[in-house]
Amino acid sequence: MSKAVSALAGAKASVLVAIEERGLQGMITLRGDFASAAFKKAVKSVLGVDLPGQRAVAVAGEKAVAWMSPDELLVMVPHEEADAVVEALSGALKSEHHLAVNVSDARAVFRLSGKDALVREVIAKVAPVDMAGFGPGQIRRTRISQVAGAFWQPEAGVLDLVCFRSVAQYVFDLLKVSAMEGSEVGHLG
Amino acid sequence: MLTLTCPYCGVSGEETEFHAGGEAHLKRFISGSTDAEFDEYMFLRENPKGVHFERWRHVYGCGKWFHAARDTNTLEVFGTYSAQVSEPPKEIKDKISAKRPGWSWRNFK
Amino acid sequence: MTGGFQPYDALMSLFREFAALPVAFDWAEKDSKTTRGHPRQRRGIRPDMKRYSAFAIAREALRHHTGWERAWRSPEPKKKYDAIIVGAGGHGLATAYYLGKNYGIKNVAILEKGWLGGGNTGRNTTIIRSNYLQDPSAAIYEKARSLYETMSQDLNYNVMFSPRGVMMLAQTQHEIRGYKRTAHANKLQGVATEFISPQRVKELVPIINIDGPRYPVLGALWQPRGGTARHDAVAWGYARACSAMGMDVIQQCEVTGVRTEGGKVIGVDTTKGAIDCDKLGLVVAGHSGVLAEKAGFRLPIESLALQALVSEPIKPCMNVVVMANTVHGYMSQSDKGEMVIGGGTDGFNNYTQRGSFHHIEETVRALNETFPIISRLKMLRQWGGIVDMTGDRSPLLSKTPVEGIFVNCGWGTGGFKAIPGSGWAMAELMAKGHSPLTDEFSMFRFREGRFIDESVAAGVAH
C-alpha cells in the first residue's frame, strides 16, 4: 500500500498565531439515527464516549466525536486506526441503518495556537461566525471564506480547523493572510 | 443580509451559510398532470411583496433543508421550521399574525 | 428710444427660424404615420415645444437663460385616457412615446408611483448590446440597439449613446464554445459581433489581466456597436417627448387597484383618484407581480434585488464595456470617470432595492482578478434595483387574461439595453393587438413549452 501523506506535508507559519498543518488525521463520517439505543451503544462501546449533544465535541484520549448534523458525527481517531474503527463501528451497527466511511484522506486539518483572543479573531475574519460566543467543547461547521470547513477548540488558545484536502493550500494561505502581522483587530479581548 | 436560524443545528447564521431553495410547500405536478397544473407548479411561483414562505438549505452547515417564513419587503424573518411539514406550523402563523394581521399566502392565513 | 435697429430682437427672430430647422437627419421619419406639415409636427412633437440646439443655447445665453422651459409638464390626471401606462421608467415611457409617434395614440397617461426613472432605469449599469443567442431576443434587442443609435436626434435630447463596444470574456472552454455559437447565430441574425482572441482583448483593454489567477482570458465575444448611454437621460428624453405630444406624465401616483368589467379593463384606482382607460399597459418591472395580482392574474416572474456600485472617478482608463461572466463581474467607465460595476442578484425573492452585502465582496474580488489596477480604488456608492426574473430569463411582452391589459416586464437583469425596442414593440402590441417583435414573448409561452432560453446562453446576469 502506498504511503499516506497529508495535503501540505505539515506546512507551518508563525504570524499573529502559529498555523500548522497537522499532518495525517484519521476521520470517519458516521451517520445513523441518534435516537436509536443501538447507535448510542455502538458509539459508546467503540469510541468510549457518550453521543455528543448538538454542536458539541466529546473527547476521549486520542479519540474525539463531533456532532455535525442531527444524523451525522465526525469521528477523529489516529490515522492508522481509522480502518479498524470503521470495521468496529460497522460490526456494532450491523442491525442498524447507518453509514461509516473513512474520509481521512479527503481532508486536511490545521491547528492554530497562540493567544486565545487572537486565535478566535483569525477565524472571525474568514468565517461568518460570532467568535465571541465560541469556545472549547463546541464545533462549528461553516464557510471559511469561499470554501466549506469546520473548527473546534480542544482548549483555550488552540483551534483545529478541518477542510477538504483539495482546498488545503487555499485555506492555509487564507489563514496566513488573516493572521498577518499588524492586522489584529482586538475586538475579542 | 438575512440572518436565519437553522432548526436542525440551532445555528443562527448569515445568509452566506445558507442557500435559498425557492417557494415552500409546493405540490409537485409531473407526468400525468395537465398543462395548466404543470405551468402553475413550475412557473407561476408565489412572488409576494410581504409574507413569504421558502425552502432553505444550511449548505455550509449541517446540510439540512428547512422552511423559513419571512417578509420579502423588510427581510424580517418570522421564524424557521422543519422541512417535514406540508404547511407552516401554528406557532409560526401566530407569530406572523401578530405582526402582519390579515396576512395570507396561497391557502394559508 | 423708439424705432431704430434692435439687434437683439433681430438676432432672436433669426435664431427662431434656425431653431425650427431639423438639425439632424431623422431616419425614423420613414416609419412615421403622419405626413407633411411643419418639421416638428412631422416628428409628432408639438410646435410650441422649444427644441434644444446650439442655436437655443446661444439664444438663451443672450437672455441670461431665462427662457428655458420645463422639460415636461406635471399635470393632474384627467377622467379618462385612451391608454394608461403604469410605470414611468424607460420601458413605460418608450411605450407611450411610440404609441404616440407610430400610432397617433396621444391621449395617454403615464402613471408613476415614485419619480420618473427612479426604478431600474436609474439603477442599472447602462450597458447596451444585442449579442443574444435566440432569434426573438436578437430581433428585439437589435431593434433597440439600432434605435439607440439615433435616439438623441429622434428625441432632440442628448442621451449620450456611446457605441464604444461591449465584450463578454470567455474564460472557460465552455464559454468559448458558447460565444462562438452566439457569434455564428448573430451573423445569421444580422447582428454585428465577432469572437476575438485574447491578444485583441488586451489591445482593446490594456488594463485587463488576461492571465488571471483563476481564469485566464481565452477570447471574447465582441460587439463593436454595443456600448452605453446616459440612463436618466433616456427616461427624461422620452418624458419630454411624451409631454410634448400632449401626454400626461403623472408622478407620485400609485396604482392601488385595477377595475375590470366583464373580463375587460375599464380603469385604475390611484392615489390621485380613479382614472378610466380603454387600454392598460403594465410596465413596472419588479412590481409587476404585485400589480398583476391587483388585476386578478398571475405572472411567471419572481422579484429579486440586483446590485451595482461605482468607484471614485479616475482618469479615462478603459473605453469599452467588459463583462466577465465566469468570475462574475462587469465594468465600464462612465463619462464622469467612475468605474461602473454590475454586481450579483440575491438568491431569494425580495423587494428591498438594496441587496445583500456579500455580493459586493464577490464582485469586487472577481474584478480585482481581472483588472488588478482597480484594487486600490475606493467604491463610492452601492445600490440595488428589483429585477423581475422569468423562468427562461427572457421578457414578457404580452396580452394578459384580462382584455385590454398588456404587460411588458420580465427583463430581469438586462432591461436598459432594450428600452427603445421594447417600447416600439409594446406600442405596436397595444395599438394593433400583435407585433412581430412580441409574438414569441407571450406570457403563456411557458405552458406551451416555447421557451426563449437565454439563461443557458448568458450563464449569469446579462
Short mmCIF file of C-alpha atoms in Angstrom, two decimals, chain C:
data_model
loop_
_atom_site.label_atom_id
_atom_site.label_comp_id
_atom_site.label_asym_id
_atom_site.label_seq_id
_atom_site.Cartn_x
_atom_site.Cartn_y
_atom_site.Cartn_z
CA MET C 1 -35.53 105.43 -27.79
CA THR C 2 -38.01 104.28 -30.33
CA GLY C 3 -37.54 102.66 -33.67
CA GLY C 4 -34.08 102.08 -34.94
CA PHE C 5 -32.25 98.82 -35.14
CA GLN C 6 -32.93 96.31 -32.37
CA PRO C 7 -30.02 93.86 -32.70
CA TYR C 8 -31.28 91.52 -30.01
CA ASP C 9 -34.72 91.08 -31.48
CA ALA C 10 -33.36 90.67 -34.97
CA LEU C 11 -30.96 88.05 -33.80
CA MET C 12 -33.68 86.28 -31.90
CA SER C 13 -36.01 86.05 -34.85
CA LEU C 14 -33.16 84.70 -36.90
CA PHE C 15 -32.44 82.08 -34.26
CA ARG C 16 -36.09 81.16 -34.06
CA GLU C 17 -36.04 80.42 -37.75
CA PHE C 18 -32.91 78.37 -37.47
CA ALA C 19 -34.14 76.58 -34.38
CA ALA C 20 -37.13 75.40 -36.35
CA LEU C 21 -34.94 73.53 -38.80
CA PRO C 22 -34.32 69.88 -38.27
CA VAL C 23 -30.75 69.77 -37.05
CA ALA C 24 -30.24 66.14 -37.70
CA PHE C 25 -31.48 63.60 -40.17
CA ASP C 26 -34.32 61.73 -38.55
CA TRP C 27 -34.31 58.32 -40.16
CA ALA C 28 -37.29 57.13 -38.16
CA GLU C 29 -39.48 59.56 -40.10
CA LYS C 30 -39.67 56.93 -42.78
CA ASP C 31 -41.93 54.97 -40.45
CA SER C 32 -43.93 57.93 -39.29
CA LYS C 33 -47.63 57.74 -39.94
CA THR C 34 -48.04 61.50 -40.07
CA THR C 35 -47.21 63.37 -43.23
CA ARG C 36 -46.36 66.86 -44.33
CA GLY C 37 -46.62 69.96 -42.22
CA HIS C 38 -44.08 71.60 -40.05
CA PRO C 39 -40.91 69.51 -39.46
CA ARG C 40 -41.65 69.35 -35.77
CA GLN C 41 -45.19 68.22 -36.43
CA ARG C 42 -43.82 65.54 -38.69
CA ARG C 43 -41.87 64.30 -35.73
CA GLY C 44 -45.03 64.28 -33.70
CA ILE C 45 -43.60 66.96 -31.46
CA ARG C 46 -45.78 69.89 -30.50
CA PRO C 47 -44.71 73.01 -32.39
CA ASP C 48 -44.76 75.07 -29.19
CA MET C 49 -42.12 72.90 -27.51
CA LYS C 50 -38.78 74.59 -27.85
CA ARG C 51 -36.15 72.47 -29.48
CA TYR C 52 -32.76 72.02 -27.89
CA SER C 53 -29.98 73.06 -30.24
CA ALA C 54 -26.76 75.00 -30.44
CA PHE C 55 -28.89 77.96 -31.53
CA ALA C 56 -31.09 77.57 -28.46
CA ILE C 57 -28.05 77.71 -26.23
CA ALA C 58 -26.86 80.88 -27.95
CA ARG C 59 -30.36 82.33 -27.74
CA GLU C 60 -30.65 81.63 -24.05
CA ALA C 61 -27.14 82.86 -23.38
CA LEU C 62 -28.22 86.24 -24.76
CA ARG C 63 -31.12 86.45 -22.31
CA HIS C 64 -29.45 85.07 -19.24
CA HIS C 65 -31.04 81.62 -19.60
CA THR C 66 -34.46 82.88 -18.61
CA GLY C 67 -36.26 81.20 -21.47
CA TRP C 68 -35.71 77.51 -20.74
CA GLU C 69 -38.96 75.78 -20.02
CA ARG C 70 -39.66 72.67 -18.02
CA ALA C 71 -38.82 69.55 -19.99
CA TRP C 72 -42.21 68.01 -19.22
CA ARG C 73 -45.43 69.16 -17.64
CA SER C 74 -46.73 67.89 -14.28
CA PRO C 75 -50.47 67.71 -14.89
CA GLU C 76 -53.25 66.38 -12.72
CA PRO C 77 -54.88 63.24 -14.16
CA LYS C 78 -57.85 63.57 -16.49
CA LYS C 79 -61.00 61.46 -16.07
CA LYS C 80 -60.18 59.15 -18.92
CA TYR C 81 -57.42 58.27 -21.34
CA ASP C 82 -57.29 56.08 -24.42
CA ALA C 83 -54.37 54.30 -22.84
CA ILE C 84 -52.71 54.30 -19.46
CA ILE C 85 -49.17 53.12 -18.98
CA VAL C 86 -48.25 52.22 -15.42
CA GLY C 87 -44.60 52.89 -14.76
CA ALA C 88 -42.65 55.94 -15.91
CA GLY C 89 -39.36 54.19 -16.34
CA GLY C 90 -37.61 53.76 -19.65
CA HIS C 91 -39.83 50.94 -20.90
CA GLY C 92 -43.10 52.63 -19.89
CA LEU C 93 -42.16 56.00 -21.34
CA ALA C 94 -40.84 54.43 -24.54
CA THR C 95 -44.11 52.50 -24.90
CA ALA C 96 -46.08 55.72 -24.55
CA TYR C 97 -43.75 57.58 -26.92
CA TYR C 98 -44.16 55.06 -29.72
CA LEU C 99 -47.90 54.79 -29.12
CA GLY C 100 -47.99 58.48 -29.99
CA LYS C 101 -45.30 58.59 -32.59
CA ASN C 102 -46.05 55.43 -34.55
CA TYR C 103 -49.78 55.04 -33.99
CA GLY C 104 -51.07 58.54 -33.25
CA ILE C 105 -52.44 57.44 -29.86
CA LYS C 106 -51.66 60.55 -27.83
CA ASN C 107 -54.44 60.65 -25.26
CA VAL C 108 -52.15 58.74 -22.92
CA ALA C 109 -51.18 58.98 -19.27
CA ILE C 110 -48.04 57.50 -17.79
CA LEU C 111 -48.51 56.87 -14.06
CA GLU C 112 -45.53 56.61 -11.76
CA LYS C 113 -45.75 55.80 -8.06
CA GLY C 114 -42.34 57.30 -7.30
CA TRP C 115 -40.37 59.60 -9.51
CA LEU C 116 -39.65 59.41 -13.19
CA GLY C 117 -36.89 56.94 -13.99
CA GLY C 118 -36.39 56.20 -10.29
CA GLY C 119 -36.62 52.44 -10.55
CA ASN C 120 -34.37 50.18 -12.54
CA THR C 121 -33.96 52.84 -15.26
CA GLY C 122 -31.92 54.91 -12.84
CA ARG C 123 -30.23 51.94 -11.19
CA ASN C 124 -28.71 49.91 -13.99
CA THR C 125 -25.18 49.89 -15.37
CA THR C 126 -26.31 51.39 -18.72
CA ILE C 127 -24.92 48.62 -20.92
CA ILE C 128 -26.35 48.31 -24.42
CA ARG C 129 -25.76 45.23 -26.54
CA SER C 130 -27.74 42.81 -28.67
CA ASN C 131 -25.49 39.75 -28.90
CA TYR C 132 -28.18 37.26 -27.92
CA LEU C 133 -28.36 33.67 -29.00
CA GLN C 134 -32.04 33.19 -29.72
CA ASP C 135 -33.64 34.82 -32.75
CA PRO C 136 -36.56 36.52 -30.98
CA SER C 137 -34.13 38.07 -28.47
CA ALA C 138 -31.69 39.23 -31.11
CA ALA C 139 -34.57 40.79 -33.04
CA ILE C 140 -35.89 42.93 -30.21
CA TYR C 141 -32.50 43.78 -28.68
CA GLU C 142 -31.02 44.70 -32.05
CA LYS C 143 -34.09 46.80 -32.82
CA ALA C 144 -33.44 48.56 -29.52
CA ARG C 145 -29.74 48.99 -30.15
CA SER C 146 -30.37 50.45 -33.58
CA LEU C 147 -32.91 52.89 -32.14
CA TYR C 148 -30.32 53.97 -29.57
CA GLU C 149 -28.07 54.97 -32.47
CA THR C 150 -30.41 57.80 -33.41
CA MET C 151 -32.22 58.35 -30.14
CA SER C 152 -30.63 61.69 -29.36
CA GLN C 153 -31.71 63.11 -32.73
CA ASP C 154 -35.07 61.38 -32.54
CA LEU C 155 -35.91 62.80 -29.15
CA ASN C 156 -33.95 66.03 -29.57
CA TYR C 157 -32.39 65.10 -26.25
CA ASN C 158 -28.82 64.05 -25.73
CA VAL C 159 -28.88 60.54 -24.27
CA MET C 160 -25.11 60.28 -24.67
CA PHE C 161 -25.25 56.99 -26.54
CA SER C 162 -21.69 55.81 -26.73
CA PRO C 163 -21.17 52.80 -29.02
CA ARG C 164 -17.80 52.11 -27.50
CA GLY C 165 -18.04 48.35 -27.88
CA VAL C 166 -19.02 45.58 -25.48
CA MET C 167 -17.01 42.44 -24.88
CA MET C 168 -18.01 39.34 -22.98
CA LEU C 169 -14.94 37.46 -21.86
CA ALA C 170 -14.63 33.76 -22.49
CA GLN C 171 -12.73 32.29 -19.54
CA THR C 172 -13.53 28.62 -19.87
CA GLN C 173 -13.62 26.23 -22.81
CA HIS C 174 -17.35 26.05 -22.35
CA GLU C 175 -17.65 29.80 -22.71
CA ILE C 176 -15.52 29.80 -25.87
CA ARG C 177 -17.89 27.32 -27.46
CA GLY C 178 -20.92 29.24 -26.22
CA TYR C 179 -19.74 32.59 -27.53
CA LYS C 180 -18.59 31.19 -30.86
CA ARG C 181 -22.02 29.72 -31.23
CA THR C 182 -23.55 33.10 -30.39
CA ALA C 183 -21.26 34.83 -32.90
CA HIS C 184 -22.45 32.44 -35.62
CA ALA C 185 -26.08 32.95 -34.60
CA ASN C 186 -25.58 36.72 -34.63
CA LYS C 187 -24.16 36.53 -38.14
CA LEU C 188 -27.33 34.85 -39.33
CA GLN C 189 -29.44 37.37 -37.42
CA GLY C 190 -27.63 40.35 -38.90
CA VAL C 191 -26.15 41.41 -35.59
CA ALA C 192 -22.54 42.51 -35.96
CA THR C 193 -20.45 40.55 -33.45
CA GLU C 194 -17.28 38.53 -33.65
CA PHE C 195 -15.23 36.21 -31.49
CA ILE C 196 -11.86 37.79 -30.80
CA SER C 197 -8.54 36.50 -29.50
CA PRO C 198 -7.03 37.21 -26.07
CA GLN C 199 -4.43 39.43 -27.76
CA ARG C 200 -7.16 41.55 -29.31
CA VAL C 201 -8.85 41.74 -25.90
CA LYS C 202 -5.62 43.07 -24.44
CA GLU C 203 -5.28 45.62 -27.27
CA LEU C 204 -8.81 46.88 -26.67
CA VAL C 205 -8.49 46.84 -22.88
CA PRO C 206 -4.87 47.44 -21.88
CA ILE C 207 -5.72 47.38 -18.16
CA ILE C 208 -7.01 43.81 -18.28
CA ASN C 209 -5.08 40.88 -16.87
CA ILE C 210 -5.57 38.16 -19.45
CA ASP C 211 -3.57 35.59 -17.44
CA GLY C 212 -6.00 35.72 -14.49
CA PRO C 213 -5.15 33.86 -11.29
CA ARG C 214 -8.16 31.59 -11.57
CA TYR C 215 -9.48 32.00 -15.10
CA PRO C 216 -7.32 33.22 -17.97
CA VAL C 217 -8.98 35.21 -20.74
CA LEU C 218 -9.34 32.81 -23.68
CA GLY C 219 -11.13 35.18 -26.01
CA ALA C 220 -14.23 37.32 -26.08
CA LEU C 221 -17.49 37.90 -27.87
CA TRP C 222 -17.08 41.42 -29.20
CA GLN C 223 -19.87 43.71 -30.33
CA PRO C 224 -18.25 46.90 -31.60
CA ARG C 225 -21.53 48.86 -31.80
CA GLY C 226 -22.65 47.95 -28.31
CA GLY C 227 -21.92 50.46 -25.60
CA THR C 228 -23.55 52.63 -23.00
CA ALA C 229 -25.95 55.56 -22.73
CA ARG C 230 -26.91 58.02 -20.04
CA HIS C 231 -29.70 56.09 -18.35
CA ASP C 232 -31.53 59.03 -16.75
CA ALA C 233 -31.43 60.98 -19.99
CA VAL C 234 -33.22 58.15 -21.77
CA ALA C 235 -36.13 58.46 -19.34
CA TRP C 236 -36.02 62.25 -19.39
CA GLY C 237 -35.83 62.43 -23.17
CA TYR C 238 -38.82 60.16 -23.61
CA ALA C 239 -40.75 62.00 -20.89
CA ARG C 240 -40.12 65.32 -22.61
CA ALA C 241 -41.16 63.95 -25.98
CA CYS C 242 -44.29 62.34 -24.50
CA SER C 243 -45.22 65.53 -22.72
CA ALA C 244 -44.70 67.47 -25.94
CA MET C 245 -47.16 65.16 -27.69
CA GLY C 246 -49.74 66.11 -25.07
CA MET C 247 -49.38 63.01 -22.94
CA ASP C 248 -49.61 63.32 -19.16
CA VAL C 249 -46.66 62.07 -17.14
CA ILE C 250 -48.07 61.84 -13.62
CA GLN C 251 -45.56 61.18 -10.86
CA GLN C 252 -46.25 60.16 -7.26
CA CYS C 253 -49.41 58.47 -8.43
CA GLU C 254 -49.56 54.88 -7.26
CA VAL C 255 -52.00 52.44 -8.79
CA THR C 256 -53.95 50.86 -5.94
CA GLY C 257 -56.43 48.85 -7.94
CA VAL C 258 -57.34 47.76 -11.43
CA ARG C 259 -61.02 47.95 -12.39
CA THR C 260 -62.44 45.46 -14.84
CA GLU C 261 -65.90 44.78 -16.22
CA GLY C 262 -66.84 41.57 -17.97
CA GLY C 263 -63.23 40.50 -18.26
CA LYS C 264 -62.19 43.82 -19.78
CA VAL C 265 -60.24 46.66 -18.21
CA ILE C 266 -62.13 49.91 -17.62
CA GLY C 267 -59.71 51.86 -15.48
CA VAL C 268 -57.45 52.07 -12.47
CA ASP C 269 -57.74 53.40 -8.95
CA THR C 270 -54.81 55.51 -7.88
CA THR C 271 -53.63 57.62 -5.00
CA LYS C 272 -54.79 60.55 -7.15
CA GLY C 273 -58.26 59.10 -7.70
CA ALA C 274 -59.93 56.84 -10.23
CA ILE C 275 -58.87 57.13 -13.86
CA ASP C 276 -60.65 55.40 -16.74
CA CYS C 277 -58.94 53.91 -19.76
CA ASP C 278 -59.56 51.69 -22.76
CA LYS C 279 -56.17 50.04 -22.67
CA LEU C 280 -53.75 49.50 -19.85
CA GLY C 281 -50.05 48.72 -20.11
CA LEU C 282 -48.29 47.41 -17.02
CA VAL C 283 -44.61 48.25 -17.29
CA VAL C 284 -43.35 48.13 -13.72
CA ALA C 285 -40.50 45.60 -13.66
CA GLY C 286 -40.02 44.25 -10.12
CA HIS C 287 -43.54 45.14 -9.02
CA SER C 288 -45.26 43.52 -12.00
CA GLY C 289 -46.40 40.59 -9.90
CA VAL C 290 -47.95 42.90 -7.32
CA LEU C 291 -49.83 44.83 -9.98
CA ALA C 292 -50.93 41.73 -11.87
CA GLU C 293 -52.44 40.42 -8.65
CA LYS C 294 -54.49 43.63 -8.39
CA ALA C 295 -55.73 42.91 -11.91
CA GLY C 296 -56.57 39.33 -10.95
CA PHE C 297 -53.95 37.25 -12.73
CA ARG C 298 -50.51 35.85 -12.03
CA LEU C 299 -47.27 36.32 -13.88
CA PRO C 300 -44.47 33.79 -14.26
CA ILE C 301 -41.92 36.05 -12.59
CA GLU C 302 -40.03 36.31 -9.33
CA SER C 303 -38.56 39.53 -7.96
CA LEU C 304 -35.03 39.82 -6.64
CA ALA C 305 -32.61 42.59 -5.76
CA LEU C 306 -29.74 43.16 -8.18
CA GLN C 307 -26.88 45.39 -7.18
CA ALA C 308 -24.48 47.80 -8.79
CA LEU C 309 -21.76 50.07 -7.49
CA VAL C 310 -19.45 52.82 -8.69
CA SER C 311 -15.94 53.77 -7.75
CA GLU C 312 -14.47 57.19 -7.24
CA PRO C 313 -13.84 58.94 -10.56
CA ILE C 314 -10.47 58.33 -12.16
CA LYS C 315 -8.82 59.36 -15.42
CA PRO C 316 -10.01 57.56 -18.55
CA CYS C 317 -8.51 54.08 -18.49
CA MET C 318 -11.00 51.81 -20.25
CA ASN C 319 -13.10 52.78 -23.26
CA VAL C 320 -15.08 49.59 -23.76
CA VAL C 321 -17.54 47.65 -21.65
CA VAL C 322 -16.18 44.40 -20.25
CA MET C 323 -18.37 41.61 -18.93
CA ALA C 324 -16.75 38.64 -17.22
CA ASN C 325 -19.45 36.10 -16.58
CA THR C 326 -17.40 33.24 -15.21
CA VAL C 327 -15.80 35.19 -12.38
CA HIS C 328 -18.96 37.30 -12.43
CA GLY C 329 -18.42 40.99 -12.66
CA TYR C 330 -18.82 43.60 -15.32
CA MET C 331 -17.40 47.04 -15.61
CA SER C 332 -17.31 50.14 -17.73
CA GLN C 333 -16.09 53.68 -17.17
CA SER C 334 -18.63 56.46 -17.12
CA ASP C 335 -18.03 59.83 -18.73
CA LYS C 336 -17.52 61.18 -15.21
CA GLY C 337 -14.67 58.73 -14.76
CA GLU C 338 -16.34 56.42 -12.27
CA MET C 339 -15.87 52.71 -12.82
CA VAL C 340 -19.44 51.40 -13.06
CA ILE C 341 -19.68 47.87 -11.73
CA GLY C 342 -22.50 45.39 -12.01
CA GLY C 343 -22.95 43.08 -9.08
CA GLY C 344 -24.88 39.98 -8.25
CA THR C 345 -28.51 39.10 -7.83
CA ASP C 346 -29.81 37.90 -4.49
CA GLY C 347 -30.66 34.23 -4.36
CA PHE C 348 -34.06 34.78 -2.76
CA ASN C 349 -37.16 36.82 -3.55
CA ASN C 350 -37.16 40.31 -2.14
CA TYR C 351 -38.23 43.86 -2.80
CA THR C 352 -35.53 45.73 -0.90
CA GLN C 353 -33.75 47.79 -3.62
CA ARG C 354 -30.65 47.13 -1.57
CA GLY C 355 -29.28 43.63 -1.98
CA SER C 356 -27.02 41.55 0.20
CA PHE C 357 -23.61 42.81 1.18
CA HIS C 358 -21.63 39.74 0.23
CA HIS C 359 -22.35 40.28 -3.46
CA ILE C 360 -20.22 43.40 -3.37
CA GLU C 361 -17.35 41.41 -1.96
CA GLU C 362 -17.78 38.71 -4.61
CA THR C 363 -17.99 41.17 -7.47
CA VAL C 364 -15.09 43.30 -6.37
CA ARG C 365 -12.97 40.21 -5.84
CA ALA C 366 -13.77 39.00 -9.35
CA LEU C 367 -12.93 42.36 -10.87
CA ASN C 368 -9.69 42.66 -8.91
CA GLU C 369 -8.57 39.45 -10.56
CA THR C 370 -9.46 40.73 -13.99
CA PHE C 371 -8.37 44.35 -13.51
CA PRO C 372 -5.58 44.48 -10.93
CA ILE C 373 -5.31 48.28 -11.23
CA ILE C 374 -8.66 48.78 -9.55
CA SER C 375 -7.56 47.13 -6.32
CA ARG C 376 -6.78 50.50 -4.73
CA LEU C 377 -9.98 52.17 -5.87
CA LYS C 378 -12.49 53.36 -3.34
CA MET C 379 -16.08 52.45 -4.03
CA LEU C 380 -18.33 55.47 -3.74
CA ARG C 381 -21.87 54.22 -3.90
CA GLN C 382 -23.79 50.97 -3.95
CA TRP C 383 -27.47 50.43 -4.65
CA GLY C 384 -29.97 47.84 -5.74
CA GLY C 385 -32.95 47.51 -8.01
CA ILE C 386 -35.70 44.92 -8.07
CA VAL C 387 -35.42 42.76 -11.14
CA ASP C 388 -38.25 40.61 -12.42
CA MET C 389 -36.98 37.21 -13.46
CA THR C 390 -38.81 34.76 -15.66
CA GLY C 391 -38.14 31.05 -15.94
CA ASP C 392 -36.23 31.40 -19.22
CA ARG C 393 -34.68 34.80 -18.45
CA SER C 394 -36.49 36.36 -21.38
CA PRO C 395 -39.06 39.15 -21.03
CA LEU C 396 -42.82 39.09 -21.26
CA LEU C 397 -44.43 41.41 -23.82
CA SER C 398 -47.87 40.06 -23.86
CA LYS C 399 -51.59 40.20 -23.75
CA THR C 400 -52.99 39.03 -20.44
CA PRO C 401 -56.05 37.11 -19.30
CA VAL C 402 -57.81 40.48 -18.94
CA GLU C 403 -58.85 42.10 -22.21
CA GLY C 404 -57.21 45.46 -22.73
CA ILE C 405 -54.40 44.82 -20.27
CA PHE C 406 -50.91 44.28 -21.63
CA VAL C 407 -47.72 43.53 -19.75
CA ASN C 408 -44.15 44.46 -20.52
CA CYS C 409 -41.89 43.01 -17.84
CA GLY C 410 -39.53 40.19 -17.02
CA TRP C 411 -36.49 42.00 -18.39
CA GLY C 412 -34.62 40.65 -15.40
CA THR C 413 -31.08 41.86 -15.14
CA GLY C 414 -30.86 43.33 -18.64
CA GLY C 415 -33.69 45.73 -19.39
CA PHE C 416 -31.96 49.02 -20.05
CA LYS C 417 -30.47 47.98 -23.36
CA ALA C 418 -33.91 47.01 -24.61
CA ILE C 419 -35.80 50.19 -23.77
CA PRO C 420 -36.46 51.65 -27.25
CA GLY C 421 -37.09 48.28 -28.89
CA SER C 422 -39.32 47.24 -26.03
CA GLY C 423 -41.32 50.47 -26.29
CA TRP C 424 -41.56 50.16 -30.07
CA ALA C 425 -42.83 46.58 -29.88
CA MET C 426 -45.12 47.12 -26.89
CA ALA C 427 -46.72 50.11 -28.58
CA GLU C 428 -47.43 48.00 -31.66
CA LEU C 429 -48.84 45.23 -29.47
CA MET C 430 -51.11 47.65 -27.63
CA ALA C 431 -52.20 49.51 -30.77
CA LYS C 432 -52.69 46.58 -33.14
CA GLY C 433 -53.11 43.60 -30.82
CA HIS C 434 -50.00 41.87 -32.09
CA SER C 435 -46.45 42.63 -33.10
CA PRO C 436 -43.85 40.51 -34.88
CA LEU C 437 -41.36 41.57 -32.22
CA THR C 438 -43.51 40.42 -29.30
CA ASP C 439 -45.16 37.29 -30.74
CA GLU C 440 -42.62 34.97 -29.13
CA PHE C 441 -42.63 36.77 -25.78
CA SER C 442 -46.15 35.81 -24.70
CA MET C 443 -46.66 35.20 -21.00
CA PHE C 444 -48.33 31.92 -21.95
CA ARG C 445 -45.23 30.50 -23.62
CA PHE C 446 -44.20 28.56 -20.53
CA ARG C 447 -47.32 26.47 -20.54
CA GLU C 448 -46.80 25.86 -24.22
CA GLY C 449 -43.15 24.93 -23.77
CA ARG C 450 -41.91 27.64 -26.14
CA PHE C 451 -39.07 29.00 -24.04
CA ILE C 452 -36.68 31.63 -25.31
CA ASP C 453 -33.92 30.25 -23.23
CA GLU C 454 -31.29 32.90 -22.75
CA SER C 455 -30.28 31.68 -19.30
CA VAL C 456 -28.14 28.96 -20.83
CA ALA C 457 -26.73 31.37 -23.38
CA ALA C 458 -25.70 34.09 -20.95
CA GLY C 459 -24.88 31.95 -17.95
CA VAL C 460 -25.36 34.77 -15.49
CA ALA C 461 -26.67 38.28 -15.24
CA HIS C 462 -26.85 39.91 -18.65
#
